[in-house]
Short mmCIF file of C-alpha atoms and ligand atoms in Angstrom, two decimals:
data_model
loop_
_atom_site.label_atom_id
_atom_site.label_comp_id
_atom_site.label_asym_id
_atom_site.label_seq_id
_atom_site.Cartn_x
_atom_site.Cartn_y
_atom_site.Cartn_z
CA UNK A 1 -63.09 129.84 -56.01
CA UNK A 2 -60.31 127.41 -56.76
CA UNK A 3 -57.47 128.45 -54.50
CA UNK A 4 -55.42 125.27 -54.76
CA UNK A 5 -52.17 127.07 -55.65
CA UNK A 6 -52.32 129.57 -52.79
CA UNK A 7 -54.42 127.76 -50.17
CA UNK A 8 -51.44 126.62 -48.10
CA UNK A 9 -50.17 130.20 -47.64
CA UNK A 10 -53.47 131.49 -46.30
CA UNK A 11 -54.71 131.91 -42.75
CA UNK A 12 -58.15 130.45 -42.02
CA UNK A 13 -59.81 133.85 -42.16
CA UNK A 14 -58.33 134.79 -45.53
CA UNK A 15 -59.08 131.34 -46.98
CA UNK A 16 -62.70 131.45 -45.78
CA UNK A 17 -63.17 134.89 -47.34
CA UNK A 18 -61.55 133.98 -50.65
CA UNK A 19 -63.49 130.71 -50.91
CA UNK A 20 -66.79 132.50 -51.43
CA UNK A 21 -68.40 132.11 -54.84
CA UNK A 22 -69.60 135.70 -55.05
CA UNK A 23 -68.89 138.98 -53.34
CA UNK A 24 -71.80 141.39 -53.01
CA UNK A 25 -72.35 145.16 -52.72
CA UNK A 26 -72.85 146.77 -49.31
CA UNK A 27 -75.88 149.05 -49.43
CA UNK A 28 -77.74 150.27 -46.35
CA UNK A 29 -76.16 147.62 -44.16
CA UNK A 30 -77.19 144.74 -46.46
CA UNK A 31 -75.00 142.64 -48.76
CA UNK A 32 -76.82 142.57 -52.07
CA UNK A 33 -76.14 141.58 -55.70
CA UNK A 34 -76.04 144.27 -58.38
CA UNK A 35 -79.46 145.23 -59.75
CA UNK A 36 -78.47 143.96 -63.19
CA UNK A 37 -76.97 140.79 -61.63
CA UNK A 38 -73.69 141.68 -63.40
CA UNK A 39 -70.34 140.50 -62.07
CA UNK A 40 -66.66 140.88 -62.85
CA UNK A 41 -63.59 138.95 -61.75
CA UNK A 42 -60.43 139.87 -59.88
CA UNK A 43 -57.16 138.04 -60.43
CA UNK A 44 -54.02 137.08 -58.57
CA UNK A 45 -51.34 139.08 -60.44
CA UNK A 46 -48.65 136.50 -59.61
CA UNK A 47 -50.47 133.85 -61.69
CA UNK A 48 -53.20 135.62 -63.63
CA UNK A 49 -55.75 133.24 -62.06
CA UNK A 50 -59.23 134.38 -61.06
CA UNK A 51 -59.56 134.65 -57.26
CA UNK A 52 -62.94 136.33 -56.90
CA UNK A 53 -66.21 137.06 -58.64
CA UNK A 54 -67.56 140.42 -57.62
CA UNK A 55 -70.89 142.23 -58.06
CA UNK A 56 -70.61 144.89 -60.78
CA UNK A 57 -72.55 147.94 -59.62
CA UNK A 58 -74.20 150.17 -62.19
CA UNK A 59 -75.93 153.55 -62.01
CA UNK A 60 -79.01 152.07 -60.32
CA UNK A 61 -76.94 150.50 -57.51
CA UNK A 62 -74.93 153.68 -57.06
CA UNK A 63 -78.17 155.62 -56.77
CA UNK A 64 -79.45 153.22 -54.09
CA UNK A 65 -76.17 153.53 -52.20
CA UNK A 66 -76.26 157.32 -52.36
CA UNK A 67 -79.85 157.34 -51.12
CA UNK A 68 -78.91 155.08 -48.22
CA UNK A 69 -75.98 157.36 -47.35
CA UNK A 70 -78.26 160.41 -47.69
CA UNK A 71 -80.88 158.90 -45.37
CA UNK A 72 -78.20 157.92 -42.82
CA UNK A 73 -76.75 161.43 -42.92
CA UNK A 74 -80.04 163.36 -42.82
CA UNK A 75 -82.15 161.28 -40.46
CA UNK A 76 -80.53 158.04 -39.28
CA UNK A 77 -78.99 157.31 -35.85
CA UNK A 78 -75.60 158.47 -37.20
CA UNK A 79 -76.92 162.02 -37.61
CA UNK A 80 -77.76 162.16 -33.90
CA UNK A 81 -74.63 160.46 -32.64
CA UNK A 82 -72.39 162.43 -30.32
CA UNK A 83 -68.81 163.01 -31.49
CA UNK A 84 -67.46 160.78 -28.73
CA UNK A 85 -69.58 157.92 -30.05
CA UNK A 86 -68.23 158.40 -33.56
CA UNK A 87 -64.75 158.39 -32.07
CA UNK A 88 -65.49 155.15 -30.21
CA UNK A 89 -66.77 153.45 -33.38
CA UNK A 90 -63.71 154.46 -35.42
CA UNK A 91 -61.42 153.23 -32.62
CA UNK A 92 -63.37 149.96 -32.54
CA UNK A 93 -62.88 149.62 -36.30
CA UNK A 94 -59.13 150.22 -35.86
CA UNK A 95 -59.04 147.42 -33.23
CA UNK A 96 -60.85 145.06 -35.60
CA UNK A 97 -58.50 145.89 -38.50
CA UNK A 98 -55.59 145.16 -36.14
CA UNK A 99 -57.16 141.88 -35.06
CA UNK A 100 -57.69 140.89 -38.72
CA UNK A 101 -54.34 142.31 -39.90
CA UNK A 102 -52.98 139.00 -41.16
CA UNK A 103 -56.06 138.13 -43.21
CA UNK A 104 -56.24 141.63 -44.66
CA UNK A 105 -52.54 141.54 -45.60
CA UNK A 106 -52.90 138.13 -47.26
CA UNK A 107 -55.99 139.17 -49.23
CA UNK A 108 -54.29 142.40 -50.31
CA UNK A 109 -51.30 140.35 -51.40
CA UNK A 110 -53.23 137.94 -53.61
CA UNK A 111 -55.41 140.66 -55.08
CA UNK A 112 -52.73 143.29 -55.75
CA UNK A 113 -49.55 141.21 -56.03
CA UNK A 114 -47.62 142.96 -53.26
CA UNK A 115 -45.78 141.05 -50.56
CA UNK A 116 -48.03 139.89 -47.73
CA UNK A 117 -45.32 140.79 -45.21
CA UNK A 118 -45.04 144.33 -46.53
CA UNK A 119 -48.82 144.65 -46.78
CA UNK A 120 -49.02 143.83 -43.09
CA UNK A 121 -46.09 146.03 -42.00
CA UNK A 122 -46.98 149.01 -44.19
CA UNK A 123 -50.52 149.00 -45.63
CA UNK A 124 -52.36 147.47 -42.68
CA UNK A 125 -50.20 149.06 -39.98
CA UNK A 126 -50.70 152.53 -41.46
CA UNK A 127 -54.43 151.83 -41.81
CA UNK A 128 -54.69 151.07 -38.09
CA UNK A 129 -52.61 154.09 -37.05
CA UNK A 130 -54.50 156.37 -39.38
CA UNK A 131 -57.93 155.29 -38.12
CA UNK A 132 -56.79 155.90 -34.53
CA UNK A 133 -55.39 159.29 -35.44
CA UNK A 134 -58.56 160.33 -37.24
CA UNK A 135 -60.83 158.96 -34.48
CA UNK A 136 -59.32 161.59 -32.17
CA UNK A 137 -60.40 164.44 -34.44
CA UNK A 138 -64.08 163.49 -34.06
CA UNK A 139 -64.06 165.11 -30.60
CA UNK A 140 -61.88 168.08 -31.58
CA UNK A 141 -63.96 169.81 -34.25
CA UNK A 142 -64.05 173.47 -33.25
CA UNK A 143 -65.33 176.78 -34.59
CA UNK A 144 -64.46 180.27 -33.35
CA UNK A 145 -66.28 182.99 -31.44
CA UNK A 146 -65.74 186.54 -32.45
CA UNK A 147 -66.39 190.19 -31.44
CA UNK A 148 -68.37 191.61 -34.36
CA UNK A 149 -67.91 195.15 -35.76
CA UNK A 150 -70.84 195.62 -38.11
CA UNK A 151 -70.34 199.17 -39.50
CA UNK A 152 -73.99 199.94 -40.33
CA UNK A 153 -75.44 198.65 -37.06
CA UNK A 154 -73.49 200.65 -34.53
CA UNK A 155 -76.08 200.24 -31.75
CA UNK A 156 -76.58 196.53 -32.22
CA UNK A 157 -74.79 193.86 -30.32
CA UNK A 158 -74.08 190.49 -31.86
CA UNK A 159 -72.97 187.12 -30.73
CA UNK A 160 -71.06 185.65 -33.66
CA UNK A 161 -69.50 182.27 -34.01
CA UNK A 162 -68.67 179.63 -36.58
CA UNK A 163 -69.76 176.03 -36.65
CA UNK A 164 -67.90 173.31 -38.55
CA UNK A 165 -70.45 170.93 -40.00
CA UNK A 166 -70.03 167.66 -41.86
CA UNK A 167 -70.13 168.23 -45.61
CA UNK A 168 -72.64 165.39 -46.09
CA UNK A 169 -72.54 162.37 -48.39
CA UNK A 170 -69.03 161.54 -49.60
CA UNK A 171 -68.23 159.57 -52.74
CA UNK A 172 -64.79 157.96 -52.34
CA UNK A 173 -63.17 156.56 -55.49
CA UNK A 174 -59.90 154.76 -54.85
CA UNK A 175 -57.12 153.05 -56.84
CA UNK A 176 -55.49 149.64 -56.77
CA UNK A 177 -51.95 150.39 -55.57
CA UNK A 178 -52.76 150.69 -51.82
CA UNK A 179 -56.39 149.55 -51.85
CA UNK A 180 -57.13 149.27 -48.13
CA UNK A 181 -54.93 152.17 -47.04
CA UNK A 182 -56.24 154.72 -49.52
CA UNK A 183 -59.86 153.69 -48.84
CA UNK A 184 -59.12 154.44 -45.17
CA UNK A 185 -57.59 157.83 -46.04
CA UNK A 186 -61.07 158.76 -47.27
CA UNK A 187 -63.17 156.89 -44.70
CA UNK A 188 -61.24 158.08 -41.62
CA UNK A 189 -61.74 161.84 -41.96
CA UNK A 190 -65.22 161.43 -43.48
CA UNK A 191 -66.45 159.41 -40.49
CA UNK A 192 -64.65 161.59 -37.94
CA UNK A 193 -66.36 164.64 -39.44
CA UNK A 194 -69.78 162.94 -39.30
CA UNK A 195 -70.20 162.32 -43.04
CA UNK A 196 -71.60 159.18 -44.64
CA UNK A 197 -69.76 157.44 -47.47
CA UNK A 198 -70.24 155.56 -50.73
CA UNK A 199 -66.91 153.84 -51.43
CA UNK A 200 -65.96 152.68 -54.93
CA UNK A 201 -62.88 150.42 -54.80
CA UNK A 202 -60.72 149.83 -57.89
CA UNK A 203 -61.96 146.99 -60.09
CA UNK A 204 -58.49 145.35 -60.01
CA UNK A 205 -58.43 145.12 -56.18
CA UNK A 206 -61.90 145.17 -54.61
CA UNK A 207 -61.38 142.50 -51.92
CA UNK A 208 -59.92 144.25 -48.87
CA UNK A 209 -62.55 147.00 -49.08
CA UNK A 210 -65.25 144.31 -48.95
CA UNK A 211 -63.54 142.65 -45.97
CA UNK A 212 -63.35 146.08 -44.32
CA UNK A 213 -67.08 146.48 -45.02
CA UNK A 214 -67.74 143.44 -42.83
CA UNK A 215 -65.57 144.85 -40.05
CA UNK A 216 -67.47 148.15 -40.31
CA UNK A 217 -70.69 146.22 -39.67
CA UNK A 218 -69.10 144.34 -36.77
CA UNK A 219 -67.83 147.59 -35.25
CA UNK A 220 -71.45 148.74 -35.01
CA UNK A 221 -71.68 151.59 -37.53
CA UNK A 222 -75.38 152.09 -38.35
CA UNK A 223 -76.65 150.91 -41.77
CA UNK A 224 -76.04 153.33 -44.63
CA UNK A 225 -73.08 155.12 -42.99
CA UNK A 226 -70.62 153.23 -45.22
CA UNK A 227 -71.80 151.72 -48.51
CA UNK A 228 -69.51 149.88 -50.92
CA UNK A 229 -70.17 149.72 -54.65
CA UNK A 230 -67.70 147.57 -56.55
CA UNK A 231 -67.40 148.03 -60.29
CA UNK A 232 -65.33 149.70 -62.95
CA UNK A 233 -64.80 153.39 -63.60
CA UNK A 234 -67.37 154.11 -66.29
CA UNK A 235 -70.00 151.75 -64.77
CA UNK A 236 -69.79 152.64 -61.07
CA UNK A 237 -67.29 155.50 -60.62
CA UNK A 238 -68.75 157.91 -63.16
CA UNK A 239 -72.36 157.71 -61.87
CA UNK A 240 -71.05 158.34 -58.35
CA UNK A 241 -68.98 161.35 -59.45
CA UNK A 242 -71.90 163.01 -61.21
CA UNK A 243 -74.62 162.10 -58.70
CA UNK A 244 -76.42 165.32 -57.68
CA UNK A 245 -77.00 164.12 -54.09
CA UNK A 246 -73.32 163.54 -53.36
CA UNK A 247 -71.79 166.50 -51.50
CA UNK A 248 -68.12 165.67 -51.86
CA UNK A 249 -65.97 163.44 -54.00
CA UNK A 250 -62.59 162.28 -52.80
CA UNK A 251 -60.56 160.60 -55.54
CA UNK A 252 -57.12 159.04 -55.81
CA UNK A 253 -55.96 157.82 -59.21
CA UNK A 254 -54.78 159.01 -62.59
CA UNK A 255 -54.65 162.70 -63.52
CA UNK A 256 -56.72 161.88 -66.60
CA UNK A 257 -59.66 160.51 -64.60
CA UNK A 258 -59.12 163.17 -61.92
CA UNK A 259 -59.89 165.83 -64.51
CA UNK A 260 -63.10 164.03 -65.55
CA UNK A 261 -64.13 163.93 -61.89
CA UNK A 262 -63.29 167.60 -61.42
CA UNK A 263 -65.49 168.53 -64.38
CA UNK A 264 -68.39 166.35 -63.17
CA UNK A 265 -68.08 167.83 -59.67
CA UNK A 266 -68.17 171.44 -60.81
CA UNK A 267 -71.47 170.72 -62.60
CA UNK A 268 -73.15 170.17 -59.20
CA UNK A 269 -70.68 172.27 -57.16
CA UNK A 270 -69.75 169.04 -55.40
CA UNK A 271 -66.65 169.63 -53.28
CA UNK A 272 -63.68 167.57 -54.37
CA UNK A 273 -60.27 166.37 -53.31
CA UNK A 274 -58.04 164.87 -56.00
CA UNK A 275 -54.83 163.00 -55.27
CA UNK A 276 -53.35 162.27 -58.68
CA UNK A 277 -50.27 161.14 -60.51
CA UNK A 278 -46.67 162.10 -60.02
CA UNK A 279 -43.19 162.04 -61.49
CA UNK A 280 -41.26 162.73 -58.36
CA UNK A 281 -37.58 163.74 -58.54
CA UNK A 282 -34.85 162.23 -56.39
CA UNK A 283 -32.01 164.74 -56.10
CA UNK A 284 -28.59 163.47 -55.02
CA UNK A 285 -26.00 166.08 -54.01
CA UNK A 286 -22.34 165.21 -54.31
CA UNK A 287 -21.57 165.43 -50.59
CA UNK A 288 -23.41 162.25 -49.65
CA UNK A 289 -22.38 158.61 -49.46
CA UNK A 290 -23.06 157.15 -52.91
CA UNK A 291 -24.08 153.78 -51.51
CA UNK A 292 -26.60 155.30 -49.13
CA UNK A 293 -28.01 157.46 -51.93
CA UNK A 294 -28.17 154.50 -54.33
CA UNK A 295 -29.99 152.28 -51.83
CA UNK A 296 -32.41 155.13 -51.07
CA UNK A 297 -33.04 155.90 -54.73
CA UNK A 298 -33.59 152.21 -55.58
CA UNK A 299 -36.13 151.91 -52.80
CA UNK A 300 -37.81 155.15 -53.87
CA UNK A 301 -38.61 153.68 -57.30
CA UNK A 302 -38.87 149.92 -56.71
CA UNK A 303 -41.02 149.88 -53.55
CA UNK A 304 -44.48 148.44 -54.35
CA UNK A 305 -43.18 147.58 -57.86
CA UNK A 306 -43.01 151.29 -58.59
CA UNK A 307 -46.80 151.56 -58.35
CA UNK A 308 -46.65 154.47 -55.93
CA UNK A 309 -48.04 157.89 -56.77
CA UNK A 310 -45.00 159.55 -55.16
CA UNK A 311 -42.45 157.01 -56.50
CA UNK A 312 -39.03 158.59 -57.13
CA UNK A 313 -39.05 158.01 -60.89
CA UNK A 314 -36.63 160.76 -62.00
CA UNK A 315 -33.14 160.54 -60.55
CA UNK A 316 -30.77 163.53 -60.70
CA UNK A 317 -27.21 162.95 -59.54
CA UNK A 318 -24.47 165.58 -59.45
CA UNK A 319 -22.04 164.83 -62.30
CA UNK A 320 -19.00 163.62 -60.45
CA UNK A 321 -21.05 160.96 -58.60
CA UNK A 322 -23.40 160.00 -61.43
CA UNK A 323 -21.66 156.86 -62.71
CA UNK A 324 -21.01 155.57 -59.21
CA UNK A 325 -24.60 156.03 -57.96
CA UNK A 326 -26.28 154.79 -61.12
CA UNK A 327 -23.90 151.81 -61.24
CA UNK A 328 -24.91 150.87 -57.68
CA UNK A 329 -28.62 151.17 -58.49
CA UNK A 330 -28.11 148.98 -61.56
CA UNK A 331 -26.47 146.35 -59.36
CA UNK A 332 -29.34 146.49 -56.89
CA UNK A 333 -31.87 146.16 -59.74
CA UNK A 334 -30.06 143.25 -61.38
CA UNK A 335 -29.80 141.45 -58.05
CA UNK A 336 -33.49 141.67 -57.18
CA UNK A 337 -35.46 138.43 -57.00
CA UNK A 338 -39.02 138.65 -58.27
CA UNK A 339 -41.67 136.43 -56.78
CA UNK A 340 -45.22 136.14 -55.47
CA UNK A 341 -46.40 137.82 -52.29
CA UNK A 342 -45.76 134.86 -49.98
CA UNK A 343 -42.25 134.15 -51.27
CA UNK A 344 -40.00 135.30 -48.44
CA UNK A 345 -36.99 135.52 -50.78
CA UNK A 346 -38.72 137.85 -53.24
CA UNK A 347 -37.78 141.54 -53.19
CA UNK A 348 -40.35 142.54 -55.75
CA UNK A 349 -43.74 141.25 -56.86
CA UNK A 350 -45.80 141.38 -60.03
CA UNK A 351 -47.56 144.48 -61.32
CA UNK A 352 -51.27 144.62 -60.66
CA UNK A 353 -52.60 143.57 -64.07
CA UNK A 354 -51.78 142.52 -67.59
CA UNK A 355 -52.83 146.02 -68.68
CA UNK A 356 -50.42 147.71 -66.29
CA UNK A 357 -47.58 145.35 -67.27
CA UNK A 358 -48.19 146.11 -70.97
CA UNK A 359 -48.34 149.83 -70.25
CA UNK A 360 -45.06 149.79 -68.32
CA UNK A 361 -43.27 147.65 -70.94
CA UNK A 362 -44.66 149.99 -73.59
CA UNK A 363 -42.94 152.90 -71.84
CA UNK A 364 -39.63 151.03 -71.72
CA UNK A 365 -39.92 150.55 -75.50
CA UNK A 366 -40.79 154.22 -75.98
CA UNK A 367 -37.69 155.12 -73.97
CA UNK A 368 -35.49 152.94 -76.16
CA UNK A 369 -37.02 154.28 -79.37
CA UNK A 370 -36.41 157.85 -78.18
CA UNK A 371 -32.73 157.13 -77.59
CA UNK A 372 -32.52 156.06 -73.96
CA UNK A 373 -29.98 153.45 -72.95
CA UNK A 374 -31.28 150.67 -70.69
CA UNK A 375 -28.60 149.78 -68.11
CA UNK A 376 -30.65 147.36 -66.00
CA UNK A 377 -33.83 145.35 -66.53
CA UNK A 378 -35.65 146.32 -69.68
CA UNK A 379 -38.90 144.37 -69.85
CA UNK A 380 -41.06 141.63 -68.47
CA UNK A 381 -39.81 138.56 -66.69
CA UNK A 382 -40.76 135.48 -68.72
CA UNK A 383 -43.22 133.02 -67.19
CA UNK A 384 -46.61 133.35 -65.58
CA UNK A 385 -47.82 136.49 -63.82
CA UNK A 386 -47.34 140.19 -64.52
CA UNK A 387 -43.68 140.57 -63.56
CA UNK A 388 -41.50 143.39 -64.92
CA UNK A 389 -37.76 143.51 -64.19
CA UNK A 390 -36.58 146.61 -62.28
CA UNK A 391 -35.34 148.91 -65.01
CA UNK A 392 -32.90 151.82 -65.14
CA UNK A 393 -32.51 154.13 -68.15
CA UNK A 394 -29.83 156.75 -68.85
CA UNK A 395 -28.89 159.14 -71.69
CA UNK A 396 -32.37 160.49 -72.07
CA UNK A 397 -33.31 164.08 -72.95
CA UNK A 398 -35.42 165.88 -70.41
CA UNK A 399 -38.28 166.51 -72.80
CA UNK A 400 -38.77 162.84 -73.67
CA UNK A 401 -41.89 160.93 -72.67
CA UNK A 402 -40.19 158.62 -70.14
CA UNK A 403 -38.99 161.69 -68.23
CA UNK A 404 -42.24 163.64 -68.47
CA UNK A 405 -45.00 161.02 -68.12
CA UNK A 406 -45.99 158.85 -65.18
CA UNK A 407 -45.04 155.21 -65.89
CA UNK A 408 -46.26 153.72 -62.58
CA UNK A 409 -43.93 150.77 -62.62
CA UNK A 410 -40.35 149.85 -61.63
CA UNK A 411 -38.72 152.13 -64.20
CA UNK A 412 -36.17 154.80 -63.31
CA UNK A 413 -34.68 157.46 -65.61
CA UNK A 414 -31.37 158.84 -64.35
CA UNK A 415 -29.82 162.18 -65.37
CA UNK A 416 -26.63 163.99 -64.36
CA UNK A 417 -26.58 167.70 -63.39
CA UNK A 418 -24.02 170.39 -62.57
CA UNK A 419 -25.48 173.02 -60.27
CA UNK A 420 -28.20 173.31 -57.65
CA UNK A 421 -29.97 175.94 -59.78
CA UNK A 422 -29.99 173.60 -62.74
CA UNK A 423 -31.39 170.66 -60.78
CA UNK A 424 -34.07 172.81 -59.15
CA UNK A 425 -35.24 173.91 -62.62
CA UNK A 426 -35.27 170.33 -63.90
CA UNK A 427 -37.06 169.01 -60.83
CA UNK A 428 -39.83 171.52 -61.54
CA UNK A 429 -39.88 170.88 -65.29
CA UNK A 430 -42.83 168.49 -64.95
CA UNK A 431 -46.60 168.82 -65.07
CA UNK A 432 -46.63 167.03 -61.69
CA UNK A 433 -45.71 168.12 -58.16
CA UNK A 434 -46.48 165.37 -55.67
CA UNK A 435 -43.18 164.65 -53.94
CA UNK A 436 -39.42 165.04 -54.14
CA UNK A 437 -36.45 163.82 -52.15
CA UNK A 438 -33.07 165.41 -51.53
CA UNK A 439 -30.08 163.31 -50.52
CA UNK A 440 -27.40 165.39 -48.81
CA UNK A 441 -25.92 166.24 -45.42
CA UNK A 442 -25.18 169.84 -46.37
CA UNK A 443 -27.84 171.63 -44.33
CA UNK A 444 -27.57 174.99 -45.97
CA UNK A 445 -27.84 173.56 -49.48
CA UNK A 446 -30.77 171.40 -48.42
CA UNK A 447 -32.60 174.32 -46.85
CA UNK A 448 -32.01 176.47 -49.91
CA UNK A 449 -33.38 173.75 -52.15
CA UNK A 450 -36.55 172.85 -50.20
CA UNK A 451 -38.45 176.11 -50.92
CA UNK A 452 -37.53 175.94 -54.60
CA UNK A 453 -39.20 172.56 -55.17
CA UNK A 454 -42.85 172.80 -56.25
CA UNK A 455 -44.17 169.63 -54.61
CA UNK A 456 -46.58 168.70 -51.83
CA UNK A 457 -43.95 166.75 -49.87
CA UNK A 458 -40.16 167.08 -49.77
CA UNK A 459 -38.23 164.29 -48.08
CA UNK A 460 -34.60 164.66 -47.06
CA UNK A 461 -32.47 161.50 -46.88
CA UNK A 462 -35.63 159.41 -47.15
CA UNK A 463 -38.44 158.97 -49.68
CA UNK A 464 -42.15 158.10 -49.45
CA UNK A 465 -42.17 158.36 -45.63
CA UNK A 466 -45.80 158.87 -44.59
CA UNK A 467 -47.52 159.34 -41.28
CA UNK A 468 -51.09 160.13 -40.26
CA UNK A 469 -50.55 163.70 -39.04
CA UNK A 470 -48.62 164.91 -42.10
CA UNK A 471 -50.77 166.20 -44.99
CA UNK A 472 -50.21 164.45 -48.29
CA UNK A 473 -51.15 165.78 -51.72
CA UNK A 474 -49.98 167.53 -54.81
CA UNK A 475 -49.02 170.80 -56.41
CA UNK A 476 -49.85 171.35 -60.08
CA UNK A 477 -51.41 168.40 -61.91
CA UNK A 478 -50.76 166.09 -58.96
CA UNK A 479 -54.05 167.20 -57.50
CA UNK A 480 -56.21 169.45 -55.37
CA UNK A 481 -56.38 169.28 -51.57
CA UNK A 482 -54.69 167.01 -49.06
CA UNK A 483 -55.22 163.56 -47.60
CA UNK A 484 -54.13 162.90 -44.01
CA UNK A 485 -53.46 165.30 -41.19
CA UNK A 486 -55.85 167.96 -39.99
CA UNK A 487 -55.98 169.26 -43.57
CA UNK A 488 -57.89 166.11 -44.56
CA UNK A 489 -60.46 166.58 -41.79
CA UNK A 490 -61.07 170.19 -42.91
CA UNK A 491 -61.89 168.95 -46.40
CA UNK A 492 -64.89 167.02 -45.02
CA UNK A 493 -66.29 170.03 -43.13
CA UNK A 494 -68.25 173.10 -44.16
CA UNK A 495 -68.05 176.37 -42.21
CA UNK A 496 -71.27 178.00 -41.09
CA UNK A 497 -71.16 181.59 -39.79
CA UNK A 498 -73.81 182.45 -37.20
CA UNK A 499 -74.87 186.04 -36.30
CA UNK A 500 -77.23 186.54 -33.36
CA UNK A 501 -78.40 190.09 -32.66
CA UNK A 502 -78.87 190.34 -28.91
P1 NAI B 601 -57.71 155.21 -62.90
O1 NAI B 601 -57.51 156.62 -62.55
O2 NAI B 601 -58.54 154.87 -64.10
O3 NAI B 601 -58.40 154.43 -61.66
C1 NAI B 601 -58.54 154.93 -60.35
C2 NAI B 601 -59.99 154.76 -59.89
O4 NAI B 601 -60.83 155.59 -60.68
C3 NAI B 601 -60.54 153.34 -60.01
O5 NAI B 601 -61.40 153.08 -58.92
C4 NAI B 601 -61.35 153.43 -61.30
O6 NAI B 601 -62.39 152.48 -61.39
C5 NAI B 601 -61.92 154.84 -61.21
N1 NAI B 601 -62.35 155.41 -62.48
C6 NAI B 601 -61.84 155.18 -63.73
N2 NAI B 601 -62.51 155.90 -64.65
C7 NAI B 601 -63.45 156.61 -63.99
C8 NAI B 601 -64.44 157.56 -64.38
N3 NAI B 601 -64.59 157.90 -65.65
N4 NAI B 601 -65.20 158.11 -63.42
C9 NAI B 601 -65.06 157.78 -62.14
N5 NAI B 601 -64.15 156.89 -61.70
C10 NAI B 601 -63.35 156.31 -62.61
O7 NAI B 601 -56.31 154.51 -63.01
P2 NAI B 601 -55.91 153.17 -63.83
O8 NAI B 601 -56.53 153.19 -65.18
O9 NAI B 601 -56.18 152.00 -62.99
O10 NAI B 601 -54.34 153.37 -63.99
C11 NAI B 601 -53.82 154.14 -65.05
C12 NAI B 601 -52.69 154.99 -64.59
O11 NAI B 601 -53.15 155.91 -63.62
C13 NAI B 601 -51.55 154.28 -63.91
O12 NAI B 601 -50.65 153.72 -64.81
C14 NAI B 601 -50.94 155.40 -63.12
O13 NAI B 601 -50.11 156.17 -63.95
C15 NAI B 601 -52.13 156.23 -62.70
N6 NAI B 601 -52.57 155.89 -61.33
C16 NAI B 601 -52.18 156.70 -60.31
C17 NAI B 601 -52.51 156.38 -59.01
C18 NAI B 601 -52.10 157.23 -57.87
O14 NAI B 601 -52.00 156.74 -56.76
N7 NAI B 601 -51.86 158.49 -58.07
C19 NAI B 601 -53.26 155.15 -58.67
C20 NAI B 601 -53.68 154.40 -59.83
C21 NAI B 601 -53.32 154.77 -61.09
MG1 MG B 602 -56.73 141.59 -58.48
#
């Protein structure tokens, strides 16, 4: 690859990886081209330039990967490994990710557009912590024993207990906004539980998953335990989702595709976890410091260029503070410098792709045409790359598309409210229910509001805080099931009840 414009920012490891002419699929411990020899390219969103040519898996490759995962689960060394050995391998992988943190952050930055510094401090750091957290669960998988009372066998005595068993072969389909981190949210609990995995990274950002694949080999996981099939949704994702020998699908992405995956899964009774879109409210009560609330709300929407499933994209401010808070956010937005991922002065990067930039700008136009007033930003930043100015809209009716639909970019709609009851109703007037934040120091109001909000996470005086032990997932159309925490481990386990008449 021609890396002349970014070469000087890259560490040796990242440069060596990006220099390769082709990136292959990982199937049964081997790096192989796609059966049809097809490839696709991935681009640097800051410039639009091609930075990698990647094998495009099709149904035949997915089938080979699933068979390899099946064999590793049913009969390979992995199936006989003691939990403590699985734990050791996952901890070893965490050490390797930590050792390669800089290269992973740089590759994530050029593939996704995000800042390399933030990728290291957030994406890679959380990946390491999460792997270590999940490694611990491998040795803490427990069933119950039980005194049976079988009513029609009064004379019999039973020993009864439950076993938690790995669900089997997992298909993990992940998006492009936190490529390495979300792949790990699937891999961590799957491997701790004893499952094997076929991972399908997003076609926009396949590189860190492939780098991770090499670290997985170096850590010593047996062949077939983790397979990686790069490709697009219809070509590689769909055959994985409908494959009859996959036992569980774990998906993060759009609600639209999540529904397709749910339908395909039910056909085979494949278990599924779906972490989908959001339109998360940020609720500012009038007792708090307007500057603190404004800085928090700006960060809630502009972090990661707004490409965050739980981004705070609907802002509700109590009437008397509305102008002050929205004015502050407008100032923050107008003052933000946009730049590539290695530009230390940049506060925001490009969106992931031309398609996403067009989609986000399309929503800003829809907002305008439906009567919204744009008070900051309002479209793309001229020049190369997929940059969109941080945008704030006001005077928009609650039923309009920019309030109801996920935009997945740096676009905030702000609305004033009068009472707590009113804001609770508005917060819930959405098909989504992933997250919400409340900004206030009035404990009793906060505690009365928390149970009213139909969302998987409620943050108070913060937004998008995540940590390995806290479950993350959605109510309503934001999904089914939870990533992270013990809840995630449970989703990769079946329960077997055992009755022994003694
Ligand atoms: P998407 O849902 O199409 O992509 C996510 C993953 O699903 C990718 O790996 C993709 O290849 C795969 N996929 C696509 N179609 C598939 C199919 N038919 N069967 C199996 N797998 C399939 O998301 P996309 O198109 O990249 O983004 C569109 C919108 O989705 C965004 O604007 C945003 O609103 C939302 N989104 C939400 C995310 C979240 O974290 N909740 C992440 C990415 C996108
Ligand atoms: Mg890319």
